[in-house]
XYZ file of C-alpha atoms in Angstrom:
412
model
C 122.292 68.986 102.476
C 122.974 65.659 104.361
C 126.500 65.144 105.459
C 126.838 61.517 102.893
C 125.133 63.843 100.272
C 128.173 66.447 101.128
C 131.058 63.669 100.881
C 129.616 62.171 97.456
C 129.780 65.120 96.068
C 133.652 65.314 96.328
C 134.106 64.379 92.529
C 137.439 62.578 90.986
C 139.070 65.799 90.574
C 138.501 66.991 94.088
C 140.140 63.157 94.824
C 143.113 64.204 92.711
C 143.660 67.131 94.064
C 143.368 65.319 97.576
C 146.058 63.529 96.781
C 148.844 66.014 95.786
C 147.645 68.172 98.633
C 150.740 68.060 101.035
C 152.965 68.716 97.827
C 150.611 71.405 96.957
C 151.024 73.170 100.388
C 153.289 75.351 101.509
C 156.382 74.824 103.937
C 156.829 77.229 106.855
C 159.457 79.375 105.561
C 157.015 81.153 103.345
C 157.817 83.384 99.988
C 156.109 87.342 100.077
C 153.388 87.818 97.876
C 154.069 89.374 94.574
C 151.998 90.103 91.541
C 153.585 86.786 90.138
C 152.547 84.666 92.238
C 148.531 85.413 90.853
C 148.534 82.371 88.984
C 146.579 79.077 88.842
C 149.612 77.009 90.528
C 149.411 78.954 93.443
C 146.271 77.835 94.481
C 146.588 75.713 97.875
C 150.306 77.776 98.943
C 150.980 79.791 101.500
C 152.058 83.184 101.463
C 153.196 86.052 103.730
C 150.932 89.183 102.939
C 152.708 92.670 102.799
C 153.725 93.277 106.264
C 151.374 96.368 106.685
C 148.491 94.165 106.493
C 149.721 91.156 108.484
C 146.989 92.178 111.430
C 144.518 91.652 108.964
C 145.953 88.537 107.992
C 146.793 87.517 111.758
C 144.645 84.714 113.266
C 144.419 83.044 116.446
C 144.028 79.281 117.754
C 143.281 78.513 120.962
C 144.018 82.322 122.002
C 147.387 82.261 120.762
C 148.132 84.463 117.609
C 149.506 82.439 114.579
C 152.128 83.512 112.156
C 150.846 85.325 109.496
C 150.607 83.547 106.618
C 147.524 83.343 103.690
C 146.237 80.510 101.650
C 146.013 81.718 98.068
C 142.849 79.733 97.028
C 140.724 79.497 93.669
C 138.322 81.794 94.458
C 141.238 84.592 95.575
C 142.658 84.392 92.045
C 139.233 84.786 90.407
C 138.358 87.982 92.851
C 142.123 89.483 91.387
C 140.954 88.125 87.582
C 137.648 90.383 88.772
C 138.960 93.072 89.798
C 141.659 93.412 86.959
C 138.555 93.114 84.163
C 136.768 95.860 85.835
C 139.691 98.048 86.263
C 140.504 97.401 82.514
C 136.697 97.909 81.098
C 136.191 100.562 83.368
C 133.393 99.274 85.170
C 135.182 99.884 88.004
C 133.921 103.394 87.941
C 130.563 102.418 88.828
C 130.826 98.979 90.424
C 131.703 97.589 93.861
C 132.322 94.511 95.334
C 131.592 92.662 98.212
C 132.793 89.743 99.574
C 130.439 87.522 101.204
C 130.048 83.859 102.633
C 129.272 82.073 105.754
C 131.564 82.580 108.698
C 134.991 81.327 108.327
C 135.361 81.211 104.926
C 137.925 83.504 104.540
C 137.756 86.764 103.304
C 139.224 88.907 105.919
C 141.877 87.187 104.218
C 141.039 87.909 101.267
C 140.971 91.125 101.647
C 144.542 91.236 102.751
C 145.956 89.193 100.322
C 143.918 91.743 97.469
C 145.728 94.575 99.490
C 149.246 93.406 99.288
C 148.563 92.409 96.015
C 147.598 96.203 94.347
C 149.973 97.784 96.970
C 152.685 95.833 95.315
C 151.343 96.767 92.009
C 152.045 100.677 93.009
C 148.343 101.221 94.146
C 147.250 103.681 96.928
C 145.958 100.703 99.253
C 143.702 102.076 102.006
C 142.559 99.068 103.905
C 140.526 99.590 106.977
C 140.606 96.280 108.976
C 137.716 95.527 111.268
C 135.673 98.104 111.517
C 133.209 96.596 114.078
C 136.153 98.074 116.943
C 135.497 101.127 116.348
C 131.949 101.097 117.365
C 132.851 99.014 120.518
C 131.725 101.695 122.523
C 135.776 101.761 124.240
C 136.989 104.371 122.128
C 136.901 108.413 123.506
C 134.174 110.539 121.739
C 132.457 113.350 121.406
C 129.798 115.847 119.570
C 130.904 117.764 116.793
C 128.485 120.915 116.340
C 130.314 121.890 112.835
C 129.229 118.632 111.295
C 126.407 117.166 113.384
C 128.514 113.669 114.371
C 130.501 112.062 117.093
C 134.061 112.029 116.486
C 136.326 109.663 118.000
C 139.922 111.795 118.132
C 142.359 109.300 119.250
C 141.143 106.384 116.628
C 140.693 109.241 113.260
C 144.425 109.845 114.188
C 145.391 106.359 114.142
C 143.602 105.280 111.036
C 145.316 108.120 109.435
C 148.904 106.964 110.459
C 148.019 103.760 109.319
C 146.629 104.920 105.542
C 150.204 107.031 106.196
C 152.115 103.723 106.866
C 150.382 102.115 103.540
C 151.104 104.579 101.177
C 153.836 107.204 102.160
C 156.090 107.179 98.988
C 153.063 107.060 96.456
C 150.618 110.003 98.813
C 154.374 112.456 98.718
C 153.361 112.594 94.528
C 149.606 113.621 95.210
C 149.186 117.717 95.942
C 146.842 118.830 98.991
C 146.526 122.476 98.753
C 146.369 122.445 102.651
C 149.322 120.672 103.703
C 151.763 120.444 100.466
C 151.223 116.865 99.669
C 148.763 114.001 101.158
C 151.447 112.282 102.953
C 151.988 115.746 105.457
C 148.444 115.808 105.677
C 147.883 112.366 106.995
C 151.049 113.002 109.026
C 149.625 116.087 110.562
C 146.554 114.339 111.355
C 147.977 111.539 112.544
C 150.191 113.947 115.288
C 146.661 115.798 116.007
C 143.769 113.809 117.483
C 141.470 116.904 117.699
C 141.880 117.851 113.958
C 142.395 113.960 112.837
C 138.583 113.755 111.544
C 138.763 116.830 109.923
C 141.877 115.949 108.136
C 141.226 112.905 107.406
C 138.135 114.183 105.517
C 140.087 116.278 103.835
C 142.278 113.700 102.502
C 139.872 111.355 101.396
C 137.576 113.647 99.379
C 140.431 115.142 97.891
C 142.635 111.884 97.178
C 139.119 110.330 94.938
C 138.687 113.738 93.254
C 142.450 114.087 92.351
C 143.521 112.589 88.631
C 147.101 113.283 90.093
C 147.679 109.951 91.649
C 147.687 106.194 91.436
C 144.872 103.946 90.958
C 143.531 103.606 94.496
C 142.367 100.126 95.812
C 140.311 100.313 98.564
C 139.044 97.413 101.185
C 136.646 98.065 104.053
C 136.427 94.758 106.325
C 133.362 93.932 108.610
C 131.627 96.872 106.301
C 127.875 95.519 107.437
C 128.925 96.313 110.618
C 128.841 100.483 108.816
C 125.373 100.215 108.698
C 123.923 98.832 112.125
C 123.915 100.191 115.556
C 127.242 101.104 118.250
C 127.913 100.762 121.479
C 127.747 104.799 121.573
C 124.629 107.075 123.099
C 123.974 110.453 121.996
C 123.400 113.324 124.571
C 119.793 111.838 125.343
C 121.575 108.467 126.377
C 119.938 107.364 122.297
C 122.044 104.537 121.187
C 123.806 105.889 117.513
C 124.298 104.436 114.819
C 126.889 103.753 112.852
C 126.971 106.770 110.307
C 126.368 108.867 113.260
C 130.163 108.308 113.449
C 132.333 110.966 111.963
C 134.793 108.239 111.350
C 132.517 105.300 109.925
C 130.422 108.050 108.388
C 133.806 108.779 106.103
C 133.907 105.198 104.551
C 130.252 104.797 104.282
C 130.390 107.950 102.146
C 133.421 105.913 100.060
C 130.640 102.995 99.243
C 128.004 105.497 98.598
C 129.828 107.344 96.201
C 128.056 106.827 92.550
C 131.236 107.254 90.285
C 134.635 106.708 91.108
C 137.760 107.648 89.286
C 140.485 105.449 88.512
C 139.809 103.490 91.614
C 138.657 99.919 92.788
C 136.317 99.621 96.566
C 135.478 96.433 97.420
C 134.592 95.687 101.213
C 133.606 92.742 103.188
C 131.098 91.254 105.416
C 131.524 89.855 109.164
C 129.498 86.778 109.268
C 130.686 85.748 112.969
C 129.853 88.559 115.714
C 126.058 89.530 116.023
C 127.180 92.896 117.335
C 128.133 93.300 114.014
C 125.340 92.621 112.573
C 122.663 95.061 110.288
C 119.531 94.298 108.628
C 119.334 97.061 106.221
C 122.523 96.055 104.654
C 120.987 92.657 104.862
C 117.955 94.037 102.749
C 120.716 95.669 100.179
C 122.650 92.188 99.746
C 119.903 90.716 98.850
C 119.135 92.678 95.976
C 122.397 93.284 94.400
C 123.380 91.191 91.522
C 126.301 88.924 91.903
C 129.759 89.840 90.817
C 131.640 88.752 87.625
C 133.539 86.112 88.171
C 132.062 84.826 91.620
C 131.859 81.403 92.475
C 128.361 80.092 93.000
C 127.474 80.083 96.185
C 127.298 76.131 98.262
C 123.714 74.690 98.659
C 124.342 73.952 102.528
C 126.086 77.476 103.023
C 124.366 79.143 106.095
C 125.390 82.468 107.817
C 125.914 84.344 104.811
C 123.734 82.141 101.989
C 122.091 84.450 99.528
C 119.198 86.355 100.031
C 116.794 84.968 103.103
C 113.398 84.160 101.831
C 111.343 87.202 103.388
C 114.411 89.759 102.070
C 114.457 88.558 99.101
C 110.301 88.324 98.945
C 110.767 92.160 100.299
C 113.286 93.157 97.460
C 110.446 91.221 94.604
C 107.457 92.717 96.646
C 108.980 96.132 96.415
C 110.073 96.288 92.753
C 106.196 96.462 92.377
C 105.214 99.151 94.409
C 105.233 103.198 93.962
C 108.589 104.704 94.836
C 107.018 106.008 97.829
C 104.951 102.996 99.247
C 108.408 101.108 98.849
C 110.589 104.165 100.264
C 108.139 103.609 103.506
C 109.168 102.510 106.921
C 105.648 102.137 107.669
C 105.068 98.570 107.097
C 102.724 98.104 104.589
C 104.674 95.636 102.303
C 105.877 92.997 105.078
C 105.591 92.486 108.799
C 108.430 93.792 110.757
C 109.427 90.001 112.305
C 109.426 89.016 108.178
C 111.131 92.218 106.811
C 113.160 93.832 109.659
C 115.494 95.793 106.755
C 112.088 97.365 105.925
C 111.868 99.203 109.342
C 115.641 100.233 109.438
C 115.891 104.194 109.991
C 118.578 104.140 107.585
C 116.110 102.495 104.896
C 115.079 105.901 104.131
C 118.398 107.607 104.423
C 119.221 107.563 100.472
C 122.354 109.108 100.967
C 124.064 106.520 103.041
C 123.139 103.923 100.810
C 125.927 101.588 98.941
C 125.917 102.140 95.366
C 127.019 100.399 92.411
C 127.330 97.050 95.244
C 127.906 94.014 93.829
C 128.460 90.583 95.943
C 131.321 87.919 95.044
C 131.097 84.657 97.160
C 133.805 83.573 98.926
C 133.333 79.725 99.438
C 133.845 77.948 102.469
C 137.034 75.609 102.268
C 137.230 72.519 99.631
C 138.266 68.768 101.611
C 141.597 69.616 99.074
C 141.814 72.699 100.765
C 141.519 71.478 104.303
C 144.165 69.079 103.353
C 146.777 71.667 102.010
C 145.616 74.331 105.234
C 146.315 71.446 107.672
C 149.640 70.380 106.016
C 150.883 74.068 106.198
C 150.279 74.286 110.012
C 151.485 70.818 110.490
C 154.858 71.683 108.824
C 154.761 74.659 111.087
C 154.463 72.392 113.849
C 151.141 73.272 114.909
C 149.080 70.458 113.958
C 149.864 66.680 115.489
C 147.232 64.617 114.268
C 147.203 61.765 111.599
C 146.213 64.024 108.281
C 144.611 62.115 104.862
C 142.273 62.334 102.945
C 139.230 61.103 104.857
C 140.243 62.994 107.785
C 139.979 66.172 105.808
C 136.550 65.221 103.947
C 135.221 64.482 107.435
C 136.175 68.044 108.457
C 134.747 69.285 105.648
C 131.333 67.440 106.349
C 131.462 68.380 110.045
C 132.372 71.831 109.638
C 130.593 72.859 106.046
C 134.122 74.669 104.863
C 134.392 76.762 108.105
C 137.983 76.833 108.491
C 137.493 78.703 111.660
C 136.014 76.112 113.133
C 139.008 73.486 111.678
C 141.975 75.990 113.349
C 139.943 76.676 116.321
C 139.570 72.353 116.998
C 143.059 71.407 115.402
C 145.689 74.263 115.193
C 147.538 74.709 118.643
């Protein structure tokens, strides 16, 4: 879309909202987020998330870390009115969602807010940050002949203190015939590097099969980054992929799962590092239905816009074909350089597949919402320039919404 198509479509609402925008916004001395504060006049405030997800919610500027501190935006408060409905209808059993969008649009943060929001609600809240580390290639592995994967010791133990940190009073109430309760188990694997994996397993398969617990709300970040390749090599120097992973293997099983009990997964994608990058989950975004309740996507998103013609010709293409022509790596629907989800060697791998996916757009950021993120960080001392309103729907043409790009130019 051209960039005076993109400023005339700021309509006389977006101008109002323009206009109360530094009221709207937050001061420095921020209130904790609380199940209250999901409502409409929230929208545009800061927030601090639960302090056992401020990493998530941690960003830098200029390679210094910033305060933690979330925006609550519009399209937060519909993912929680989402999430709530299919928790209540219990859709929930059979649905999950992911948030998508173009890079810097947010929803890492989402994610944490959504975390501190069911934790505080009494939920089991296991929320795995960015998951694209731990195939960095920098963490100690090694072959596993019981189970036919790499484990990485050192990080299954640390994931499991953190799930520990999350959730100790509500995991003391759920039994483990192992270990007592779920909160010694994760404590024993979080003391015991070479039986972390196993433990952790353990805890996960039986925490989802358990009625005896709270609802559980889970959020994978970076979860495309599940499906693609690591940093790792295998014995013959083969590079692995991710599910090749004892420890990515575990949440990949979570989003494969058909049916879940009294639980919500949603997970999120990583629009800004190729490394994290996969075209078969590409190939399954494209063909999952959208959400209820997700905003409709921008007409000049990019990274992260719906569906790319040949994947989405692919998914159309494939719906008419045999089971097993359409099951085949072998090329015969689309060239490779036009379809490269078609050739994955996890495209065949039923098993790992996400089920029950469903994909809620998180927008890039409103000229209204540039104005109240910029007033925040320029209460907070942190921003020095002269802020209004055509300052903030020139950063919005500039940058499409990519509030990334805004902090990384503006925030000091």
């Amino acid at each position: 879309m051209p960039a005076a198509t993109r400023v005339a479509a700021v309509t006389g609402s977006s101008r109002r909202r323009l206009a109360t925008a530094a009221a709207a916004a937050a001061t420095p001395d921020l209130p904790p987020w609380t199940p209250q504060s999901a409502v409409p006049t929230s929208a545009g405030r800061f927030f601090q998330p639960d302090a056992v997800f401020a990493a998530a919610a941690t960003v830098t500027a200029r390679g210094a870390p910033l305060p933690a501190a979330v925006m609550c935006r519009r399209s937060t408060l519909d993912a929680i009115g989402a999430i709530n409905a299919l928790a209540k209808n219990g859709e929930a059993a059979r649905t999950k969602i992911c948030f998508d969008g173009r890079s810097g649009s947010g929803k890492s943060s989402t994610l944490a807010l959504l975390s501190s929001h069911y934790r505080a609600l009494g939920w089991i809240v296991i929320h795995v940050g960015n998951v694209r580390h731990w195939l960095s290639g920098k963490e100690p592995y090694a072959f596993s002949k019981e189970s036919g994967l790499f484990t990485q010791p050192a990080l299954a133990a640390r994931v499991a203190g953190e799930i520990l940190k999350a959730n100790a009073d509500a995991l003391t109430k759920v039994p483990s015939s192992t270990a007592g309760n779920m909160a010694t188990l994760l404590r024993q694997a979080a003391a015991r590097p070479n039986s972390a994996q196993a433990q952790l397993d353990d805890f996960l398969r039986t925490l989802f099969a358990t009625s005896e617990r709270a609802p559980i709300f889970v959020a994978i970040d970076s979860a495309n980054a599940l499906y693609g390749k690591t940093a790792y090599r295998d014995q013959r120097h083969k590079v692995l992929l991710s599910p090749q992973l004892a420890l990515a293997k575990s949440f990949v099983d979570i989003l494969s799962l058909e049916t879940t009990s009294n639980a919500v997964v949603t997970c999120a994608t990583d629009r800004t590092d190729p490394a994290g990058k996969s075209t078969f989950f590409e190939e399954v975004l494209s063909a999952v239905p959208a959400a209820a309740g997700s905003p409709t996507p921008s007409p000049f998103a990019s990274g992260g816009a719906p569906a790319a013609p040949a994947l989405a010709a692919h998914a159309a293409t494939r719906r008419l074909l045999s089971p097993d022509v359409a099951a085949s790596p072998a090329g015969a629907v689309l060239p490779e350089a036009m379809s490269p989800g078609l050739y994955h060697p996890l495209l065949p791998r039923t098993e790992v597949h996400p089920k029950g996916l469903t994909r809620f757009w998180v927008p890039g950021f409103a000229p209204d919402e540039i104005m109240m993120y910029l007033t925040h960080w320029s209460r907070a001392g942190r921003f020095h320039e002269a802020l209004s309103e055509n300052f903030a729907r020139k950063l919005w043409t500039v940058t499409g919404g990519d509030i990334r790009q805004v902090r990384d130019r503006y925030v000091a």
